[in-house]
Amino acid sequence: MFAQRAFAAAVVAGSILGASPATGQSAGSGPASPDDARMEWWRDARFGMFIHWGLYSVPAGEWNGQTNHAEWIRTTAQIPIGTYEKFVDQFNPVNFDADAWAQMAADAGMKYVVITTKHHDGFCLFDSKSTDFDIMSTPFKRDIMKELSEACARHGLKMCWYHSIMDWHHPDYLPRRGWEAAARPEGDADMDRYTKYLFSEVTELLTNYGDIGVMWFDGEWESTWNHERGEALYKLCRSLQPNVIVNNRVDKGRGGMGGMSDDGYFGDYGTPEQEIPATGIPGVDWETCMTMNNNWGYNSHDKNFKSSEDLIRKLCDIASKGGNFLLNIGPKADGTFPQESIDRLHDIGNWMHVNGQSIYGTTASPFDDITWGRCTVRAGDKASTLYLQVFDWPKSGVLTLGGLGSDITAARLLGDEGRAVGVEQRDGTAYLQVGTNRPDPICSVVAVQIAGRPVVYKAPTIEAVSTILVGPVQASITPGSAGLETRYTLDGSAPTATSPLAKGPIAIKDSCTLSAQSFHGGKAVSAVVQQQFEKVTPAGGVAHWGSATGLKVEEYAGDWRAMPDFSKLTPGAPTTATGRALAPGYGKEHVALRYSGYLRVPEDGVYVFALTSDDGSMLKIGDQTVVDNDGLHSTETKTGVAALAAGWHPITVEWFNNTGGAELGLKMAPVGGAPAPIDTGAFRHD
Ligand code: FHN
């Protein structure tokens, strides 16, 4: 057994219940949006290397004849902790060469490296003062993080740390894995004590290895980690290195593998995993992390590597949506990269050497409907460059770009010695004479210079906090592109060149159809977009609303994958929920709760309700299902609106937890406001 050492105390917040609301400003960030100066290098970088390396590289995915394991092998193969610890004596990466790794990352065009300083198995790849379960207990006895951080500095790469909050080795971490609960009883395990240990490790990582670019947290999804601890950890990182960037997995706001955070949670960017958002997410920083094959950690049997073409086009796709690409390597136990990874890094590097300027420092495409490839932008007030990343080269030799209102001043290929490209523009479409010979079979880039910032013929978007209204609501119309005029009508007719200009919020006072369209030079240049608004009568309250404060809670035992029909079940003895939040505050599994009673609505209006849960949940007010957040999922928030008159309204909140994380929270606000937890005084039951 490896000793955990006494360490400096760190402030740790308390309970799971009563998560205090924070006022978010944009998804993926805490109460204060990330500042541009701190994010600048990361936004410019666009491309980084992820490295998953540790004791799990020794078995290389194989155990007892099974070959489908990887970095999770201690859990997926149910390896007892004492058996797993024996890998420490076998981990001796004699071929590890930090400079070779850094060189391969730099040659591939990557600008930062994120490595697992500690994965879920708890083993530290650095010389930790807080535990002996670290690299110094192996035959290797060298601080790999020290060597790699110095090599990254030599090669102009930002060193970044992955660090797992979840820890299957530390005696104080909870919950235990279900399969080993008997062999590893909880004893006096204490998550506050574990959190201090975690904070001491992070303090070492942000003190002893120079400037660190990103703290990449992971394993935040279990119920023992909460918003208060996430906030404290985020603030610890920033206090140690004010310029460090911290991903959103430090806190509890991440909604599943889609990776983006709800407002009000900490973390400077969203972390979609193994997926690329369908569209760009304007104003939000995000990074897709992805494996080259099927596994993060090394699996010697996993030969299902993505092609270099696929990886290069994914890089273009991600950059064209304004995101970063964190591409993973799973090194072998001897310290070398798999040859398949080396080959792909080499191919990507060759492409980046010619076309990297279409990735670095660019922003998302202003076009929605490019079919032949992708586009990135380097925008400036006086002039901008559109990088047309062409996957499907036109057989005709003429590349067509529709919906461009800007004047093109020049165009050239990034390959083929920068060959100039002839251009014609007619009625918002550009015809680029690229010729039939494409410079690169995977993706050829055409750099198109335009005057000023891009003007693109896109339809405007209509936004409103609610499309049902009791009193006036505000609608806003966002132009489809800078440089366009946006005109609107309220009678359902198509706007004309003399219709009102959309210059700010539009007050909607009655049922109507709002129509909007883009104009350029007095001509309509986009489709008409419309939104119906309906003035409704708010649902009346009830004459009897119960005398006891709080909601009645009935608990049911069962194994569900979706919300059960409670009318067919028998509950345990009812209790009362009086906490500010509805969080059940326990990690019970195979359980359902049904909260019932009455909700006080202060005045007539439309209200938004935000229901957060792991697993499924449902909110009903009166006979209306206001939020349906049902299903087996990690922490997710869904919202719904209801038009309610002042008074008391019947309310039920249903929730179930299958296994793993358990979470339930309900917030509300008048539409347009930030939903906040509901005070107990607003709940009554019979
Ligand atoms: O459980 C981990 C997994 O092993 C890997 O580290 C990925 C990388 O983002 N993160 C977690 C799964 O979401």
PDB file of C-alpha atoms in Angstrom, residues 188-341:
ATOM      1  CA  ASP A 188     -13.215   6.562   7.706  1.00  0.00           C
ATOM      2  CA  ALA A 189     -12.904   7.828   4.128  1.00  0.00           C
ATOM      3  CA  ASP A 190     -13.436  11.551   4.097  1.00  0.00           C
ATOM      4  CA  MET A 191     -13.998  13.552   0.908  1.00  0.00           C
ATOM      5  CA  ASP A 192     -12.977  16.786   2.607  1.00  0.00           C
ATOM      6  CA  ARG A 193      -9.634  15.188   3.455  1.00  0.00           C
ATOM      7  CA  TYR A 194      -9.359  13.851  -0.095  1.00  0.00           C
ATOM      8  CA  THR A 195     -10.133  17.307  -1.470  1.00  0.00           C
ATOM      9  CA  LYS A 196      -7.254  18.733   0.572  1.00  0.00           C
ATOM     10  CA  TYR A 197      -5.002  16.036  -0.921  1.00  0.00           C
ATOM     11  CA  LEU A 198      -6.228  16.917  -4.423  1.00  0.00           C
ATOM     12  CA  PHE A 199      -5.581  20.587  -3.758  1.00  0.00           C
ATOM     13  CA  SER A 200      -2.072  19.808  -2.522  1.00  0.00           C
ATOM     14  CA  GLU A 201      -1.311  17.902  -5.740  1.00  0.00           C
ATOM     15  CA  VAL A 202      -2.608  20.736  -7.881  1.00  0.00           C
ATOM     16  CA  THR A 203      -0.536  23.146  -5.811  1.00  0.00           C
ATOM     17  CA  GLU A 204       2.585  21.082  -6.553  1.00  0.00           C
ATOM     18  CA  LEU A 205       1.754  20.958 -10.270  1.00  0.00           C
ATOM     19  CA  LEU A 206       1.256  24.711 -10.460  1.00  0.00           C
ATOM     20  CA  THR A 207       4.294  25.534  -8.315  1.00  0.00           C
ATOM     21  CA  ASN A 208       7.123  23.229  -9.363  1.00  0.00           C
ATOM     22  CA  TYR A 209       6.970  23.081 -13.161  1.00  0.00           C
ATOM     23  CA  GLY A 210       7.032  26.655 -14.450  1.00  0.00           C
ATOM     24  CA  ASP A 211       4.238  28.384 -16.327  1.00  0.00           C
ATOM     25  CA  ILE A 212       1.383  26.012 -17.090  1.00  0.00           C
ATOM     26  CA  GLY A 213      -0.990  26.789 -19.939  1.00  0.00           C
ATOM     27  CA  VAL A 214      -4.084  24.795 -18.986  1.00  0.00           C
ATOM     28  CA  MET A 215      -5.359  22.794 -16.035  1.00  0.00           C
ATOM     29  CA  TRP A 216      -7.438  20.126 -17.749  1.00  0.00           C
ATOM     30  CA  PHE A 217      -9.593  18.588 -15.027  1.00  0.00           C
ATOM     31  CA  ASP A 218     -11.631  15.443 -15.536  1.00  0.00           C
ATOM     32  CA  GLY A 219     -13.636  12.946 -13.487  1.00  0.00           C
ATOM     33  CA  GLU A 220     -15.871  15.592 -11.986  1.00  0.00           C
ATOM     34  CA  TRP A 221     -19.124  13.763 -12.615  1.00  0.00           C
ATOM     35  CA  GLU A 222     -19.526  11.760  -9.402  1.00  0.00           C
ATOM     36  CA  SER A 223     -21.908  12.992  -6.737  1.00  0.00           C
ATOM     37  CA  THR A 224     -19.165  13.588  -4.188  1.00  0.00           C
ATOM     38  CA  TRP A 225     -17.776  16.431  -6.288  1.00  0.00           C
ATOM     39  CA  ASN A 226     -19.871  19.592  -6.122  1.00  0.00           C
ATOM     40  CA  HIS A 227     -20.051  23.188  -7.227  1.00  0.00           C
ATOM     41  CA  GLU A 228     -18.504  24.555  -4.068  1.00  0.00           C
ATOM     42  CA  ARG A 229     -15.449  22.341  -4.454  1.00  0.00           C
ATOM     43  CA  GLY A 230     -15.259  23.140  -8.153  1.00  0.00           C
ATOM     44  CA  GLU A 231     -15.307  26.833  -7.438  1.00  0.00           C
ATOM     45  CA  ALA A 232     -12.623  26.484  -4.763  1.00  0.00           C
ATOM     46  CA  LEU A 233     -10.408  24.419  -7.090  1.00  0.00           C
ATOM     47  CA  TYR A 234     -10.810  26.894  -9.954  1.00  0.00           C
ATOM     48  CA  LYS A 235      -9.860  29.748  -7.648  1.00  0.00           C
ATOM     49  CA  LEU A 236      -6.899  27.783  -6.256  1.00  0.00           C
ATOM     50  CA  CYS A 237      -5.510  27.344  -9.768  1.00  0.00           C
ATOM     51  CA  ARG A 238      -5.928  30.998 -10.622  1.00  0.00           C
ATOM     52  CA  SER A 239      -4.391  32.064  -7.314  1.00  0.00           C
ATOM     53  CA  LEU A 240      -1.298  29.973  -8.001  1.00  0.00           C
ATOM     54  CA  GLN A 241      -0.949  30.974 -11.661  1.00  0.00           C
ATOM     55  CA  PRO A 242      -3.314  33.866 -12.535  1.00  0.00           C
ATOM     56  CA  ASN A 243      -2.865  33.292 -16.266  1.00  0.00           C
ATOM     57  CA  VAL A 244      -3.584  29.583 -16.231  1.00  0.00           C
ATOM     58  CA  ILE A 245      -6.646  28.489 -18.205  1.00  0.00           C
ATOM     59  CA  VAL A 246      -8.954  25.974 -16.505  1.00  0.00           C
ATOM     60  CA  ASN A 247     -11.389  23.789 -18.430  1.00  0.00           C
ATOM     61  CA  ASN A 248     -15.035  23.387 -17.441  1.00  0.00           C
ATOM     62  CA  ARG A 249     -14.591  19.926 -15.935  1.00  0.00           C
ATOM     63  CA  VAL A 250     -13.325  21.624 -12.761  1.00  0.00           C
ATOM     64  CA  ASP A 251     -16.956  22.231 -11.812  1.00  0.00           C
ATOM     65  CA  LYS A 252     -20.347  20.598 -12.202  1.00  0.00           C
ATOM     66  CA  GLY A 253     -21.705  22.511 -15.177  1.00  0.00           C
ATOM     67  CA  ARG A 254     -20.749  20.157 -18.006  1.00  0.00           C
ATOM     68  CA  GLY A 255     -23.717  18.586 -19.705  1.00  0.00           C
ATOM     69  CA  GLY A 256     -22.467  15.137 -20.738  1.00  0.00           C
ATOM     70  CA  MET A 257     -20.130  14.412 -23.657  1.00  0.00           C
ATOM     71  CA  GLY A 258     -21.425  17.433 -25.521  1.00  0.00           C
ATOM     72  CA  GLY A 259     -19.065  19.138 -23.140  1.00  0.00           C
ATOM     73  CA  MET A 260     -20.636  22.550 -22.807  1.00  0.00           C
ATOM     74  CA  SER A 261     -21.490  24.102 -19.427  1.00  0.00           C
ATOM     75  CA  ASP A 262     -24.630  25.656 -18.089  1.00  0.00           C
ATOM     76  CA  ASP A 263     -24.320  29.247 -17.014  1.00  0.00           C
ATOM     77  CA  GLY A 264     -22.986  29.963 -13.577  1.00  0.00           C
ATOM     78  CA  TYR A 265     -20.407  27.205 -13.378  1.00  0.00           C
ATOM     79  CA  PHE A 266     -16.642  27.639 -13.399  1.00  0.00           C
ATOM     80  CA  GLY A 267     -14.322  26.772 -16.241  1.00  0.00           C
ATOM     81  CA  ASP A 268     -12.942  28.829 -19.114  1.00  0.00           C
ATOM     82  CA  TYR A 269     -13.994  26.612 -21.977  1.00  0.00           C
ATOM     83  CA  GLY A 270     -16.252  23.744 -22.943  1.00  0.00           C
ATOM     84  CA  THR A 271     -14.916  20.239 -23.612  1.00  0.00           C
ATOM     85  CA  PRO A 272     -16.874  18.206 -26.173  1.00  0.00           C
ATOM     86  CA  GLU A 273     -15.412  14.710 -26.169  1.00  0.00           C
ATOM     87  CA  GLN A 274     -15.131  12.433 -29.215  1.00  0.00           C
ATOM     88  CA  GLU A 275     -17.563  14.743 -31.000  1.00  0.00           C
ATOM     89  CA  ILE A 276     -17.600  18.022 -32.890  1.00  0.00           C
ATOM     90  CA  PRO A 277     -20.477  20.460 -32.300  1.00  0.00           C
ATOM     91  CA  ALA A 278     -22.793  20.614 -35.318  1.00  0.00           C
ATOM     92  CA  THR A 279     -22.279  24.351 -35.646  1.00  0.00           C
ATOM     93  CA  GLY A 280     -19.964  26.930 -34.187  1.00  0.00           C
ATOM     94  CA  ILE A 281     -20.923  28.251 -30.761  1.00  0.00           C
ATOM     95  CA  PRO A 282     -20.501  32.014 -31.103  1.00  0.00           C
ATOM     96  CA  GLY A 283     -18.913  33.704 -28.108  1.00  0.00           C
ATOM     97  CA  VAL A 284     -18.038  30.447 -26.367  1.00  0.00           C
ATOM     98  CA  ASP A 285     -14.580  28.883 -26.178  1.00  0.00           C
ATOM     99  CA  TRP A 286     -14.562  25.116 -26.704  1.00  0.00           C
ATOM    100  CA  GLU A 287     -12.148  22.311 -27.519  1.00  0.00           C
ATOM    101  CA  THR A 288     -12.979  18.887 -28.911  1.00  0.00           C
ATOM    102  CA  CYS A 289     -10.774  16.137 -27.476  1.00  0.00           C
ATOM    103  CA  MET A 290     -10.532  12.987 -29.562  1.00  0.00           C
ATOM    104  CA  THR A 291      -8.642   9.721 -29.804  1.00  0.00           C
ATOM    105  CA  MET A 292      -6.795   8.615 -32.935  1.00  0.00           C
ATOM    106  CA  ASN A 293      -8.165   5.078 -32.480  1.00  0.00           C
ATOM    107  CA  ASN A 294     -10.766   3.866 -29.989  1.00  0.00           C
ATOM    108  CA  ASN A 295      -8.839   4.333 -26.780  1.00  0.00           C
ATOM    109  CA  TRP A 296      -7.220   7.110 -24.772  1.00  0.00           C
ATOM    110  CA  GLY A 297      -4.690   4.887 -23.039  1.00  0.00           C
ATOM    111  CA  TYR A 298      -2.514   2.488 -25.054  1.00  0.00           C
ATOM    112  CA  ASN A 299      -4.223  -0.711 -26.229  1.00  0.00           C
ATOM    113  CA  SER A 300      -1.910  -2.900 -28.267  1.00  0.00           C
ATOM    114  CA  HIS A 301      -4.845  -4.585 -29.998  1.00  0.00           C
ATOM    115  CA  ASP A 302      -6.628  -1.390 -31.057  1.00  0.00           C
ATOM    116  CA  LYS A 303      -5.651  -0.826 -34.687  1.00  0.00           C
ATOM    117  CA  ASN A 304      -8.759   1.178 -35.552  1.00  0.00           C
ATOM    118  CA  PHE A 305      -6.894   4.407 -36.255  1.00  0.00           C
ATOM    119  CA  LYS A 306      -8.600   7.281 -38.022  1.00  0.00           C
ATOM    120  CA  SER A 307      -6.955   8.108 -41.352  1.00  0.00           C
ATOM    121  CA  SER A 308      -4.734  11.153 -41.705  1.00  0.00           C
ATOM    122  CA  GLU A 309      -7.306  12.538 -44.148  1.00  0.00           C
ATOM    123  CA  ASP A 310     -10.058  12.176 -41.561  1.00  0.00           C
ATOM    124  CA  LEU A 311      -7.953  13.835 -38.855  1.00  0.00           C
ATOM    125  CA  ILE A 312      -6.914  16.759 -41.073  1.00  0.00           C
ATOM    126  CA  ARG A 313     -10.490  17.358 -42.180  1.00  0.00           C
ATOM    127  CA  LYS A 314     -11.642  17.160 -38.547  1.00  0.00           C
ATOM    128  CA  LEU A 315      -9.079  19.818 -37.676  1.00  0.00           C
ATOM    129  CA  CYS A 316     -10.480  22.046 -40.434  1.00  0.00           C
ATOM    130  CA  ASP A 317     -14.071  21.326 -39.366  1.00  0.00           C
ATOM    131  CA  ILE A 318     -13.339  22.216 -35.743  1.00  0.00           C
ATOM    132  CA  ALA A 319     -11.421  25.396 -36.611  1.00  0.00           C
ATOM    133  CA  SER A 320     -14.196  26.445 -39.033  1.00  0.00           C
ATOM    134  CA  LYS A 321     -16.556  26.306 -36.034  1.00  0.00           C
ATOM    135  CA  GLY A 322     -14.245  28.360 -33.830  1.00  0.00           C
ATOM    136  CA  GLY A 323     -13.013  25.474 -31.676  1.00  0.00           C
ATOM    137  CA  ASN A 324      -9.716  23.859 -30.680  1.00  0.00           C
ATOM    138  CA  PHE A 325      -8.704  20.279 -31.482  1.00  0.00           C
ATOM    139  CA  LEU A 326      -6.984  18.255 -28.734  1.00  0.00           C
ATOM    140  CA  LEU A 327      -5.783  15.091 -30.454  1.00  0.00           C
ATOM    141  CA  ASN A 328      -4.775  12.163 -28.263  1.00  0.00           C
ATOM    142  CA  ILE A 329      -1.712   9.922 -28.196  1.00  0.00           C
ATOM    143  CA  GLY A 330      -1.583   6.841 -25.959  1.00  0.00           C
ATOM    144  CA  PRO A 331       2.145   6.076 -25.502  1.00  0.00           C
ATOM    145  CA  LYS A 332       3.403   2.563 -24.839  1.00  0.00           C
ATOM    146  CA  ALA A 333       4.807   1.525 -21.454  1.00  0.00           C
ATOM    147  CA  ASP A 334       8.357   1.817 -22.839  1.00  0.00           C
ATOM    148  CA  GLY A 335       7.872   5.546 -23.507  1.00  0.00           C
ATOM    149  CA  THR A 336       7.430   5.447 -27.275  1.00  0.00           C
ATOM    150  CA  PHE A 337       4.454   6.518 -29.381  1.00  0.00           C
ATOM    151  CA  PRO A 338       2.664   3.840 -31.437  1.00  0.00           C
ATOM    152  CA  GLN A 339       3.918   3.921 -35.022  1.00  0.00           C
ATOM    153  CA  GLU A 340       0.405   4.524 -36.312  1.00  0.00           C
ATOM    154  CA  SER A 341       0.274   7.721 -34.232  1.00  0.00           C
TER     155      SER A 341
END
